[in-house]
Amino acid sequence: EDFLQEYDPDERRRLGAYYTPVPVVTTIVGIVDYLIKNELGLIDGIASATTWGEYAEDHPEIAKPDEASPSDLIISMVDPATGTGTFLLEWLRQFAANRPGEAPPLSQIAALELSPASYTVAHLKTSLELPASEREEGLPIYLADTLSGVVPHTFDGMSDPVADEAARADHVKFDRRASVVIGNPPYE
């Protein structure tokens, strides 16, 4: 986890990229899982497959968010400054512990990262964690500035893979609802 310090210490300082120890990450994800189980009553915690329609039916006192459809899963996660993916990996591990043998719904998970070096490491670590069958449609890790506005997705009318990824990142940032925002934001 000292990759960026060794690879490019100036970029690390400029971005405020500091490593969060795995025991801290495990504790934070565990607390989120505990709260989802005990406060929301979703017994599978972060791995819950409960939809807004099902939850609203069982809990009429809770209103479904206007932007959510009844078929949307309640639990969705975004890590807005994923770094090398430590929170994302722990989320996936907790999912596996809660629902052994089931693939996590990657469409409900997203991670954004500004540093190309950290983004690359996050992709590598996540690829090593997930079976090939679960990565076929691509990993939910996007090279993007979480705090920026919408960016152009074409160059002289031509689409390219980088612009396509920017469009997917903008979808995560502006169109998708996340019930859990988790991670260690940049700091000095």
CSV table of N, CA, C and O in Angstrom, one decimal, residues 3-71:
chain,number,residue,atom,x,y,z
A,3,PHE,N,2.6,2.0,-2.5
A,3,PHE,CA,2.9,2.1,-3.9
A,3,PHE,C,3.1,3.6,-4.4
A,3,PHE,O,4.1,3.9,-4.9
A,4,LEU,N,2.1,4.4,-4.1
A,4,LEU,CA,2.2,5.8,-4.6
A,4,LEU,C,3.3,6.6,-3.9
A,4,LEU,O,4.0,7.4,-4.6
A,5,GLN,N,3.6,6.3,-2.7
A,5,GLN,CA,4.8,6.9,-2.0
A,5,GLN,C,6.1,6.6,-2.7
A,5,GLN,O,6.9,7.4,-2.9
A,6,GLU,N,6.2,5.3,-3.1
A,6,GLU,CA,7.4,4.9,-3.8
A,6,GLU,C,7.4,5.3,-5.3
A,6,GLU,O,8.4,5.7,-5.8
A,7,TYR,N,6.3,5.2,-5.9
A,7,TYR,CA,6.1,5.5,-7.4
A,7,TYR,C,6.2,7.0,-7.7
A,7,TYR,O,6.9,7.4,-8.6
A,8,ASP,N,5.5,7.8,-7.0
A,8,ASP,CA,5.4,9.2,-7.2
A,8,ASP,C,5.0,10.0,-6.0
A,8,ASP,O,3.8,10.3,-5.8
A,9,PRO,N,6.0,10.2,-5.1
A,9,PRO,CA,5.7,10.9,-3.8
A,9,PRO,C,5.1,12.3,-4.0
A,9,PRO,O,4.3,12.7,-3.1
A,10,ASP,N,5.5,13.0,-5.0
A,10,ASP,CA,4.9,14.3,-5.2
A,10,ASP,C,3.5,14.3,-5.6
A,10,ASP,O,2.7,15.1,-5.1
A,11,GLU,N,3.1,13.3,-6.4
A,11,GLU,CA,1.7,13.1,-6.7
A,11,GLU,C,0.9,12.7,-5.5
A,11,GLU,O,-0.2,13.2,-5.3
A,12,ARG,N,1.4,11.9,-4.7
A,12,ARG,CA,0.8,11.4,-3.5
A,12,ARG,C,0.5,12.6,-2.6
A,12,ARG,O,-0.6,12.8,-2.1
A,13,ARG,N,1.4,13.5,-2.4
A,13,ARG,CA,1.2,14.7,-1.6
A,13,ARG,C,0.2,15.7,-2.2
A,13,ARG,O,-0.7,16.2,-1.5
A,14,ARG,N,0.3,15.9,-3.5
A,14,ARG,CA,-0.6,16.8,-4.2
A,14,ARG,C,-2.0,16.3,-4.1
A,14,ARG,O,-2.9,17.1,-4.0
A,15,LEU,N,-2.2,15.0,-4.2
A,15,LEU,CA,-3.6,14.5,-4.2
A,15,LEU,C,-4.1,14.2,-2.8
A,15,LEU,O,-5.3,13.9,-2.6
A,16,GLY,N,-3.2,14.3,-1.8
A,16,GLY,CA,-3.6,14.0,-0.4
A,16,GLY,C,-3.9,12.5,-0.3
A,16,GLY,O,-4.8,12.1,0.5
A,17,ALA,N,-3.1,11.6,-1.0
A,17,ALA,CA,-3.4,10.2,-1.0
A,17,ALA,C,-2.6,9.5,0.1
A,17,ALA,O,-1.4,9.4,0.1
A,18,TYR,N,-3.4,9.1,1.2
A,18,TYR,CA,-2.8,8.5,2.3
A,18,TYR,C,-3.4,7.2,2.5
A,18,TYR,O,-4.6,7.0,2.4
A,19,TYR,N,-2.6,6.2,2.8
A,19,TYR,CA,-3.1,4.8,3.0
A,19,TYR,C,-3.9,4.7,4.3
A,19,TYR,O,-3.5,5.2,5.4
A,20,THR,N,-5.0,4.0,4.2
A,20,THR,CA,-5.8,3.6,5.4
A,20,THR,C,-5.5,2.2,5.7
A,20,THR,O,-5.7,1.3,4.9
A,21,PRO,N,-5.0,1.9,7.0
A,21,PRO,CA,-4.7,0.6,7.3
A,21,PRO,C,-5.9,-0.4,7.2
A,21,PRO,O,-7.0,0.0,7.5
A,22,VAL,N,-5.6,-1.6,6.7
A,22,VAL,CA,-6.6,-2.6,6.5
A,22,VAL,C,-7.5,-2.8,7.7
A,22,VAL,O,-8.7,-2.9,7.6
A,23,PRO,N,-6.9,-2.9,8.9
A,23,PRO,CA,-7.8,-3.1,10.1
A,23,PRO,C,-8.8,-2.0,10.3
A,23,PRO,O,-10.0,-2.2,10.7
A,24,VAL,N,-8.4,-0.7,9.9
A,24,VAL,CA,-9.4,0.4,10.0
A,24,VAL,C,-10.5,0.2,8.9
A,24,VAL,O,-11.6,0.4,9.2
A,25,VAL,N,-10.1,-0.1,7.7
A,25,VAL,CA,-11.0,-0.3,6.7
A,25,VAL,C,-12.0,-1.5,7.0
A,25,VAL,O,-13.2,-1.3,6.9
A,26,THR,N,-11.5,-2.6,7.5
A,26,THR,CA,-12.3,-3.7,7.9
A,26,THR,C,-13.3,-3.3,9.0
A,26,THR,O,-14.5,-3.7,8.9
A,27,THR,N,-12.9,-2.5,9.9
A,27,THR,CA,-13.8,-2.0,11.0
A,27,THR,C,-14.8,-1.1,10.4
A,27,THR,O,-16.0,-1.3,10.8
A,28,ILE,N,-14.5,-0.2,9.5
A,28,ILE,CA,-15.5,0.7,9.0
A,28,ILE,C,-16.5,0.0,8.2
A,28,ILE,O,-17.7,0.2,8.3
A,29,VAL,N,-16.1,-0.9,7.3
A,29,VAL,CA,-17.0,-1.7,6.5
A,29,VAL,C,-17.9,-2.6,7.4
A,29,VAL,O,-19.1,-2.7,7.2
A,30,GLY,N,-17.3,-3.2,8.4
A,30,GLY,CA,-18.0,-4.0,9.4
A,30,GLY,C,-19.1,-3.2,10.1
A,30,GLY,O,-20.2,-3.7,10.4
A,31,ILE,N,-18.8,-2.0,10.5
A,31,ILE,CA,-19.7,-1.1,11.2
A,31,ILE,C,-20.9,-0.8,10.2
A,31,ILE,O,-22.1,-0.8,10.6
A,32,VAL,N,-20.6,-0.4,9.0
A,32,VAL,CA,-21.7,-0.2,8.0
A,32,VAL,C,-22.5,-1.4,7.8
A,32,VAL,O,-23.8,-1.3,7.9
A,33,ASP,N,-21.9,-2.6,7.7
A,33,ASP,CA,-22.7,-3.8,7.6
A,33,ASP,C,-23.6,-4.0,8.8
A,33,ASP,O,-24.8,-4.4,8.7
A,34,TYR,N,-23.0,-3.8,10.0
A,34,TYR,CA,-23.8,-4.0,11.2
A,34,TYR,C,-25.0,-3.0,11.3
A,34,TYR,O,-26.1,-3.4,11.6
A,35,LEU,N,-24.7,-1.8,10.9
A,35,LEU,CA,-25.8,-0.8,10.9
A,35,LEU,C,-26.9,-1.1,9.9
A,35,LEU,O,-28.1,-1.0,10.2
A,36,ILE,N,-26.6,-1.6,8.8
A,36,ILE,CA,-27.6,-2.0,7.8
A,36,ILE,C,-28.4,-3.2,8.3
A,36,ILE,O,-29.6,-3.2,8.2
A,37,LYS,N,-27.7,-4.1,8.9
A,37,LYS,CA,-28.5,-5.3,9.5
A,37,LYS,C,-29.4,-4.8,10.7
A,37,LYS,O,-30.5,-5.2,10.7
A,38,ASN,N,-28.8,-4.0,11.6
A,38,ASN,CA,-29.5,-3.7,12.8
A,38,ASN,C,-30.4,-2.5,12.8
A,38,ASN,O,-31.4,-2.5,13.5
A,39,GLU,N,-30.1,-1.5,12.0
A,39,GLU,CA,-30.9,-0.3,11.9
A,39,GLU,C,-32.0,-0.4,10.8
A,39,GLU,O,-33.1,0.1,11.0
A,40,LEU,N,-31.6,-1.0,9.7
A,40,LEU,CA,-32.5,-1.1,8.6
A,40,LEU,C,-33.2,-2.5,8.6
A,40,LEU,O,-34.2,-2.7,7.8
A,41,GLY,N,-32.7,-3.4,9.4
A,41,GLY,CA,-33.3,-4.7,9.4
A,41,GLY,C,-33.1,-5.6,8.2
A,41,GLY,O,-33.8,-6.5,7.9
A,42,LEU,N,-32.0,-5.3,7.5
A,42,LEU,CA,-31.7,-6.1,6.3
A,42,LEU,C,-30.7,-7.2,6.7
A,42,LEU,O,-29.5,-6.9,6.9
A,43,ILE,N,-31.1,-8.4,6.9
A,43,ILE,CA,-30.3,-9.4,7.5
A,43,ILE,C,-29.0,-9.8,6.8
A,43,ILE,O,-28.1,-10.2,7.4
A,44,ASP,N,-29.0,-9.5,5.5
A,44,ASP,CA,-27.7,-9.8,4.7
A,44,ASP,C,-26.8,-8.6,4.7
A,44,ASP,O,-25.8,-8.6,4.0
A,45,GLY,N,-27.1,-7.5,5.4
A,45,GLY,CA,-26.3,-6.3,5.5
A,45,GLY,C,-26.0,-5.8,4.1
A,45,GLY,O,-26.9,-5.6,3.3
A,46,ILE,N,-24.7,-5.5,3.9
A,46,ILE,CA,-24.3,-4.9,2.6
A,46,ILE,C,-24.6,-5.8,1.4
A,46,ILE,O,-24.6,-5.3,0.3
A,47,ALA,N,-24.8,-7.0,1.7
A,47,ALA,CA,-25.1,-8.0,0.6
A,47,ALA,C,-26.6,-8.2,0.4
A,47,ALA,O,-27.1,-9.1,-0.3
A,48,SER,N,-27.4,-7.3,1.0
A,48,SER,CA,-28.9,-7.4,0.9
A,48,SER,C,-29.3,-7.3,-0.6
A,48,SER,O,-28.9,-6.4,-1.3
A,49,ALA,N,-30.3,-8.2,-1.0
A,49,ALA,CA,-30.9,-8.2,-2.3
A,49,ALA,C,-32.3,-7.5,-2.2
A,49,ALA,O,-33.0,-7.7,-3.2
A,50,THR,N,-32.6,-6.9,-1.1
A,50,THR,CA,-33.9,-6.3,-0.9
A,50,THR,C,-34.0,-5.1,-1.8
A,50,THR,O,-33.1,-4.2,-1.9
A,51,THR,N,-35.2,-5.0,-2.5
A,51,THR,CA,-35.4,-3.8,-3.4
A,51,THR,C,-36.2,-2.8,-2.6
A,51,THR,O,-36.8,-3.1,-1.5
A,52,TRP,N,-36.3,-1.6,-3.2
A,52,TRP,CA,-37.1,-0.5,-2.6
A,52,TRP,C,-38.6,-0.9,-2.5
A,52,TRP,O,-39.2,-0.6,-1.5
A,53,GLY,N,-39.1,-1.6,-3.5
A,53,GLY,CA,-40.5,-2.0,-3.5
A,53,GLY,C,-40.8,-2.9,-2.3
A,53,GLY,O,-41.7,-2.8,-1.6
A,54,GLU,N,-39.9,-3.9,-2.1
A,54,GLU,CA,-40.1,-4.9,-1.0
A,54,GLU,C,-39.9,-4.2,0.3
A,54,GLU,O,-40.7,-4.5,1.2
A,55,TYR,N,-39.0,-3.3,0.4
A,55,TYR,CA,-38.8,-2.6,1.7
A,55,TYR,C,-39.9,-1.7,2.1
A,55,TYR,O,-40.4,-1.7,3.2
A,56,ALA,N,-40.4,-1.0,1.0
A,56,ALA,CA,-41.5,-0.1,1.3
A,56,ALA,C,-42.8,-0.9,1.7
A,56,ALA,O,-43.6,-0.4,2.5
A,57,GLU,N,-43.0,-2.0,1.1
A,57,GLU,CA,-44.1,-2.9,1.4
A,57,GLU,C,-44.0,-3.4,2.9
A,57,GLU,O,-45.0,-3.4,3.6
A,58,ASP,N,-42.8,-3.7,3.3
A,58,ASP,CA,-42.6,-4.2,4.7
A,58,ASP,C,-42.5,-3.1,5.7
A,58,ASP,O,-42.7,-3.3,6.9
A,59,HIS,N,-42.2,-1.9,5.2
A,59,HIS,CA,-42.0,-0.7,6.1
A,59,HIS,C,-42.8,0.5,5.6
A,59,HIS,O,-42.2,1.4,5.0
A,60,PRO,N,-44.1,0.5,5.7
A,60,PRO,CA,-44.9,1.6,5.1
A,60,PRO,C,-44.5,2.9,5.6
A,60,PRO,O,-44.8,3.9,5.0
A,61,GLU,N,-43.9,3.0,6.8
A,61,GLU,CA,-43.5,4.3,7.3
A,61,GLU,C,-42.3,4.9,6.6
A,61,GLU,O,-41.9,6.1,6.8
A,62,ILE,N,-41.6,4.1,5.8
A,62,ILE,CA,-40.4,4.5,5.1
A,62,ILE,C,-40.8,4.8,3.7
A,62,ILE,O,-41.3,3.9,3.0
A,63,ALA,N,-40.6,6.0,3.2
A,63,ALA,CA,-40.9,6.4,1.8
A,63,ALA,C,-39.7,6.0,0.9
A,63,ALA,O,-38.6,6.3,1.2
A,64,LYS,N,-40.1,5.4,-0.2
A,64,LYS,CA,-39.1,5.2,-1.3
A,64,LYS,C,-38.6,6.5,-1.8
A,64,LYS,O,-39.4,7.4,-2.1
A,65,PRO,N,-37.3,6.7,-2.0
A,65,PRO,CA,-36.8,7.9,-2.6
A,65,PRO,C,-37.5,8.1,-4.0
A,65,PRO,O,-37.6,7.1,-4.8
A,66,ASP,N,-37.8,9.3,-4.4
A,66,ASP,CA,-38.4,9.6,-5.7
A,66,ASP,C,-37.7,9.1,-6.8
A,66,ASP,O,-38.2,8.6,-7.8
A,67,GLU,N,-36.3,9.2,-6.8
A,67,GLU,CA,-35.5,8.7,-7.9
A,67,GLU,C,-35.3,7.2,-8.0
A,67,GLU,O,-34.8,6.7,-9.0
A,68,ALA,N,-35.7,6.5,-7.0
A,68,ALA,CA,-35.5,5.0,-7.0
A,68,ALA,C,-36.8,4.3,-7.5
A,68,ALA,O,-37.9,4.7,-7.3
A,69,SER,N,-36.5,3.3,-8.3
A,69,SER,CA,-37.6,2.5,-8.8
A,69,SER,C,-37.9,1.4,-7.8
A,69,SER,O,-36.9,1.0,-7.1
A,70,PRO,N,-39.1,0.8,-7.8
A,70,PRO,CA,-39.3,-0.3,-6.9
A,70,PRO,C,-38.4,-1.5,-7.1
A,70,PRO,O,-38.1,-2.2,-6.1
A,71,SER,N,-37.8,-1.6,-8.2
A,71,SER,CA,-36.9,-2.8,-8.5
A,71,SER,C,-35.5,-2.5,-8.1
A,71,SER,O,-34.6,-3.4,-8.2
